PDB file of C-alpha atoms in Angstrom:
ATOM      1  CA  MET A 184      99.600 105.003 -37.869  1.00  0.00           C
ATOM      2  CA  PRO A 185     101.377 101.756 -38.849  1.00  0.00           C
ATOM      3  CA  GLY A 186     105.143 101.741 -39.278  1.00  0.00           C
ATOM      4  CA  HIS A 187     106.898 101.441 -42.628  1.00  0.00           C
ATOM      5  CA  THR A 188     110.641 101.341 -43.266  1.00  0.00           C
ATOM      6  CA  GLU A 189     112.809 100.828 -46.320  1.00  0.00           C
ATOM      7  CA  ASN A 190     116.554 100.224 -46.143  1.00  0.00           C
ATOM      8  CA  GLU A 191     119.001  98.899 -48.714  1.00  0.00           C
ATOM      9  CA  ILE A 192     122.638  98.240 -49.461  1.00  0.00           C
ATOM     10  CA  THR A 193     124.707  97.142 -52.432  1.00  0.00           C
ATOM     11  CA  ILE A 194     127.068  94.262 -51.805  1.00  0.00           C
ATOM     12  CA  ALA A 195     130.095  93.831 -54.097  1.00  0.00           C
ATOM     13  CA  ALA A 196     129.441  90.116 -54.544  1.00  0.00           C
ATOM     14  CA  PRO A 197     127.615  87.874 -57.014  1.00  0.00           C
ATOM     15  CA  LEU A 198     123.871  87.479 -56.598  1.00  0.00           C
ATOM     16  CA  ASP A 199     124.140  83.721 -55.954  1.00  0.00           C
ATOM     17  CA  LEU A 200     126.522  84.236 -53.020  1.00  0.00           C
ATOM     18  CA  VAL A 201     124.414  87.041 -51.516  1.00  0.00           C
ATOM     19  CA  TRP A 202     121.227  84.993 -51.926  1.00  0.00           C
ATOM     20  CA  ASP A 203     122.772  81.834 -50.473  1.00  0.00           C
ATOM     21  CA  MET A 204     124.376  83.515 -47.465  1.00  0.00           C
ATOM     22  CA  THR A 205     121.409  85.716 -46.539  1.00  0.00           C
ATOM     23  CA  ASN A 206     118.946  82.839 -46.865  1.00  0.00           C
ATOM     24  CA  ASP A 207     121.024  80.376 -44.816  1.00  0.00           C
ATOM     25  CA  LEU A 208     119.001  80.947 -41.657  1.00  0.00           C
ATOM     26  CA  GLU A 209     121.090  78.671 -39.454  1.00  0.00           C
ATOM     27  CA  ARG A 210     124.055  80.988 -40.095  1.00  0.00           C
ATOM     28  CA  TRP A 211     122.199  84.228 -39.274  1.00  0.00           C
ATOM     29  CA  PRO A 212     123.889  84.509 -35.849  1.00  0.00           C
ATOM     30  CA  GLN A 213     127.203  84.804 -37.773  1.00  0.00           C
ATOM     31  CA  LEU A 214     125.702  87.272 -40.260  1.00  0.00           C
ATOM     32  CA  PHE A 215     123.743  89.580 -37.922  1.00  0.00           C
ATOM     33  CA  SER A 216     125.146  90.969 -34.675  1.00  0.00           C
ATOM     34  CA  GLU A 217     121.760  91.052 -32.916  1.00  0.00           C
ATOM     35  CA  TYR A 218     120.806  87.355 -33.110  1.00  0.00           C
ATOM     36  CA  ALA A 219     122.103  84.869 -30.541  1.00  0.00           C
ATOM     37  CA  SER A 220     120.443  81.917 -32.283  1.00  0.00           C
ATOM     38  CA  CYS A 221     118.194  80.857 -35.132  1.00  0.00           C
ATOM     39  CA  GLU A 222     116.410  77.532 -34.851  1.00  0.00           C
ATOM     40  CA  VAL A 223     114.648  76.146 -37.923  1.00  0.00           C
ATOM     41  CA  LEU A 224     111.365  74.591 -36.780  1.00  0.00           C
ATOM     42  CA  SER A 225     110.034  73.352 -40.123  1.00  0.00           C
ATOM     43  CA  ARG A 226     110.556  73.514 -43.877  1.00  0.00           C
ATOM     44  CA  GLU A 227     107.798  73.087 -46.439  1.00  0.00           C
ATOM     45  CA  GLY A 228     108.971  73.747 -49.985  1.00  0.00           C
ATOM     46  CA  ASP A 229     110.363  77.286 -50.066  1.00  0.00           C
ATOM     47  CA  THR A 230     108.786  78.217 -46.718  1.00  0.00           C
ATOM     48  CA  VAL A 231     110.760  78.020 -43.478  1.00  0.00           C
ATOM     49  CA  THR A 232     109.349  78.508 -39.980  1.00  0.00           C
ATOM     50  CA  PHE A 233     112.032  79.458 -37.475  1.00  0.00           C
ATOM     51  CA  ARG A 234     112.690  80.903 -34.028  1.00  0.00           C
ATOM     52  CA  LEU A 235     114.993  83.900 -33.679  1.00  0.00           C
ATOM     53  CA  THR A 236     116.494  84.727 -30.305  1.00  0.00           C
ATOM     54  CA  MET A 237     118.294  87.999 -29.723  1.00  0.00           C
ATOM     55  CA  HIS A 238     121.203  88.715 -27.423  1.00  0.00           C
ATOM     56  CA  PRO A 239     120.036  90.191 -24.092  1.00  0.00           C
ATOM     57  CA  ASP A 240     119.092  93.873 -24.294  1.00  0.00           C
ATOM     58  CA  GLU A 241     120.463  96.593 -22.005  1.00  0.00           C
ATOM     59  CA  ASN A 242     118.035  95.439 -19.282  1.00  0.00           C
ATOM     60  CA  GLY A 243     119.026  91.787 -19.627  1.00  0.00           C
ATOM     61  CA  LYS A 244     115.767  90.807 -21.394  1.00  0.00           C
ATOM     62  CA  VAL A 245     116.074  88.207 -24.135  1.00  0.00           C
ATOM     63  CA  TRP A 246     113.581  88.699 -26.985  1.00  0.00           C
ATOM     64  CA  SER A 247     112.549  85.680 -29.047  1.00  0.00           C
ATOM     65  CA  TRP A 248     109.849  85.023 -31.629  1.00  0.00           C
ATOM     66  CA  VAL A 249     108.786  82.675 -34.418  1.00  0.00           C
ATOM     67  CA  SER A 250     108.692  83.865 -38.015  1.00  0.00           C
ATOM     68  CA  GLU A 251     107.758  82.339 -41.334  1.00  0.00           C
ATOM     69  CA  ARG A 252     109.776  83.122 -44.456  1.00  0.00           C
ATOM     70  CA  THR A 253     109.062  82.179 -48.077  1.00  0.00           C
ATOM     71  CA  ALA A 254     111.821  82.584 -50.646  1.00  0.00           C
ATOM     72  CA  ASP A 255     111.120  82.950 -54.374  1.00  0.00           C
ATOM     73  CA  ARG A 256     114.509  82.481 -56.038  1.00  0.00           C
ATOM     74  CA  GLU A 257     113.123  83.079 -59.528  1.00  0.00           C
ATOM     75  CA  LYS A 258     111.631  86.477 -58.605  1.00  0.00           C
ATOM     76  CA  LEU A 259     114.526  87.341 -56.227  1.00  0.00           C
ATOM     77  CA  ILE A 260     112.165  88.125 -53.374  1.00  0.00           C
ATOM     78  CA  VAL A 261     111.624  86.790 -49.859  1.00  0.00           C
ATOM     79  CA  ARG A 262     108.494  87.509 -47.843  1.00  0.00           C
ATOM     80  CA  ALA A 263     108.506  87.007 -44.091  1.00  0.00           C
ATOM     81  CA  ARG A 264     106.077  87.570 -41.255  1.00  0.00           C
ATOM     82  CA  ARG A 265     106.110  87.077 -37.533  1.00  0.00           C
ATOM     83  CA  VAL A 266     103.965  84.152 -36.432  1.00  0.00           C
ATOM     84  CA  GLU A 267     104.532  84.893 -32.731  1.00  0.00           C
ATOM     85  CA  THR A 268     104.097  88.631 -32.893  1.00  0.00           C
ATOM     86  CA  GLY A 269     105.030  89.592 -29.327  1.00  0.00           C
ATOM     87  CA  PRO A 270     104.599  93.376 -28.946  1.00  0.00           C
ATOM     88  CA  PHE A 271     103.689  93.722 -32.647  1.00  0.00           C
ATOM     89  CA  ALA A 272     100.116  93.574 -33.938  1.00  0.00           C
ATOM     90  CA  TYR A 273     101.869  92.368 -37.113  1.00  0.00           C
ATOM     91  CA  MET A 274     105.321  92.510 -38.703  1.00  0.00           C
ATOM     92  CA  ASN A 275     105.880  91.809 -42.392  1.00  0.00           C
ATOM     93  CA  ILE A 276     109.267  92.008 -44.099  1.00  0.00           C
ATOM     94  CA  VAL A 277     110.112  91.842 -47.795  1.00  0.00           C
ATOM     95  CA  TRP A 278     113.678  91.253 -48.970  1.00  0.00           C
ATOM     96  CA  GLU A 279     114.302  92.131 -52.626  1.00  0.00           C
ATOM     97  CA  TYR A 280     117.506  91.320 -54.500  1.00  0.00           C
ATOM     98  CA  GLU A 281     118.730  92.875 -57.733  1.00  0.00           C
ATOM     99  CA  GLU A 282     121.893  92.432 -59.775  1.00  0.00           C
ATOM    100  CA  THR A 283     123.567  95.769 -60.494  1.00  0.00           C
ATOM    101  CA  PRO A 284     126.890  96.746 -62.119  1.00  0.00           C
ATOM    102  CA  ALA A 285     128.265  97.360 -58.597  1.00  0.00           C
ATOM    103  CA  GLY A 286     127.124  93.994 -57.217  1.00  0.00           C
ATOM    104  CA  THR A 287     123.894  92.839 -55.599  1.00  0.00           C
ATOM    105  CA  ARG A 288     121.408  95.349 -54.224  1.00  0.00           C
ATOM    106  CA  MET A 289     119.474  94.068 -51.221  1.00  0.00           C
ATOM    107  CA  HIS A 290     116.380  96.067 -50.218  1.00  0.00           C
ATOM    108  CA  TRP A 291     114.385  95.527 -47.018  1.00  0.00           C
ATOM    109  CA  THR A 292     110.815  96.777 -46.589  1.00  0.00           C
ATOM    110  CA  GLN A 293     109.188  96.376 -43.180  1.00  0.00           C
ATOM    111  CA  ASP A 294     105.510  97.057 -42.503  1.00  0.00           C
ATOM    112  CA  PHE A 295     104.251  96.708 -38.951  1.00  0.00           C
ATOM    113  CA  ALA A 296     102.090  98.002 -36.153  1.00  0.00           C
ATOM    114  CA  MET A 297     102.687  97.804 -32.430  1.00  0.00           C
ATOM    115  CA  LYS A 298      99.995  96.481 -30.097  1.00  0.00           C
ATOM    116  CA  PRO A 299      98.290  99.165 -27.962  1.00  0.00           C
ATOM    117  CA  ASP A 300      99.874  97.710 -24.794  1.00  0.00           C
ATOM    118  CA  ALA A 301     103.380  97.394 -26.310  1.00  0.00           C
ATOM    119  CA  PRO A 302     106.186  99.142 -24.393  1.00  0.00           C
ATOM    120  CA  VAL A 303     106.895 101.353 -27.457  1.00  0.00           C
ATOM    121  CA  ASP A 304     104.761 102.901 -30.207  1.00  0.00           C
ATOM    122  CA  ASP A 305     104.943 102.723 -34.021  1.00  0.00           C
ATOM    123  CA  ASP A 306     107.039 105.897 -34.316  1.00  0.00           C
ATOM    124  CA  TRP A 307     109.610 104.662 -31.796  1.00  0.00           C
ATOM    125  CA  MET A 308     109.896 101.286 -33.561  1.00  0.00           C
ATOM    126  CA  THR A 309     110.188 102.979 -36.980  1.00  0.00           C
ATOM    127  CA  ASP A 310     113.091 105.077 -35.684  1.00  0.00           C
ATOM    128  CA  ASN A 311     114.664 102.023 -34.040  1.00  0.00           C
ATOM    129  CA  ILE A 312     114.472  99.941 -37.231  1.00  0.00           C
ATOM    130  CA  ASN A 313     115.829 102.834 -39.315  1.00  0.00           C
ATOM    131  CA  ARG A 314     118.765 103.165 -36.883  1.00  0.00           C
ATOM    132  CA  ASN A 315     119.521  99.443 -36.666  1.00  0.00           C
ATOM    133  CA  SER A 316     118.903  98.244 -40.253  1.00  0.00           C
ATOM    134  CA  PRO A 317     121.816 100.204 -41.789  1.00  0.00           C
ATOM    135  CA  ILE A 318     124.120  98.746 -39.109  1.00  0.00           C
ATOM    136  CA  GLN A 319     122.971  95.183 -39.832  1.00  0.00           C
ATOM    137  CA  LEU A 320     123.060  95.725 -43.611  1.00  0.00           C
ATOM    138  CA  ALA A 321     126.653  96.996 -43.389  1.00  0.00           C
ATOM    139  CA  LEU A 322     127.652  93.940 -41.315  1.00  0.00           C
ATOM    140  CA  ILE A 323     126.023  91.625 -43.841  1.00  0.00           C
ATOM    141  CA  ARG A 324     127.758  93.457 -46.700  1.00  0.00           C
ATOM    142  CA  ASP A 325     131.141  93.195 -45.001  1.00  0.00           C
ATOM    143  CA  ARG A 326     130.700  89.507 -44.145  1.00  0.00           C
ATOM    144  CA  VAL A 327     129.438  88.527 -47.617  1.00  0.00           C
ATOM    145  CA  GLU A 328     132.179  90.531 -49.326  1.00  0.00           C
ATOM    146  CA  ALA A 329     134.785  88.852 -47.097  1.00  0.00           C
ATOM    147  CA  ALA A 330     133.371  85.433 -48.045  1.00  0.00           C
ATOM    148  CA  CYS A 331     133.465  86.486 -51.697  1.00  0.00           C
ATOM    149  CA  THR A 332     137.223  87.109 -51.522  1.00  0.00           C
ATOM    150  CA  THR A 333     137.822  83.671 -49.965  1.00  0.00           C
ATOM    151  CA  HIS A 334     136.050  81.815 -52.796  1.00  0.00           C
TER     152      HIS A 334
END
């Protein structure tokens, strides 16, 4: 059965700052702890194709893949998908932003399936994403809120 995760956080910062910082792909290695680099390969309108490279895992393996991301500033939504899927049959991510009295709510939805020959199955990856996303969301919140106080 395909994997599905939903994770969110509210960031005590204005929507424009949250949007700008979380959509500045070249700065993702400073925003996320898991990415060693992010290389933008092409931009066409609101769509960016980019390569993400992670820090080495516990076995020393470096994971890297190409994704495509389309931002709709008016609707406050970003849709992304892996172009180089690696162990995934597919991986789609939706980022939704919403202004709230407490700040900006950022909601991630990930829908995916692992390939039959992948080293892990859908349930394992669902658990992994649900463990890691709150960690990354908290880092993003802390880094955006820190930037908010310096403006």
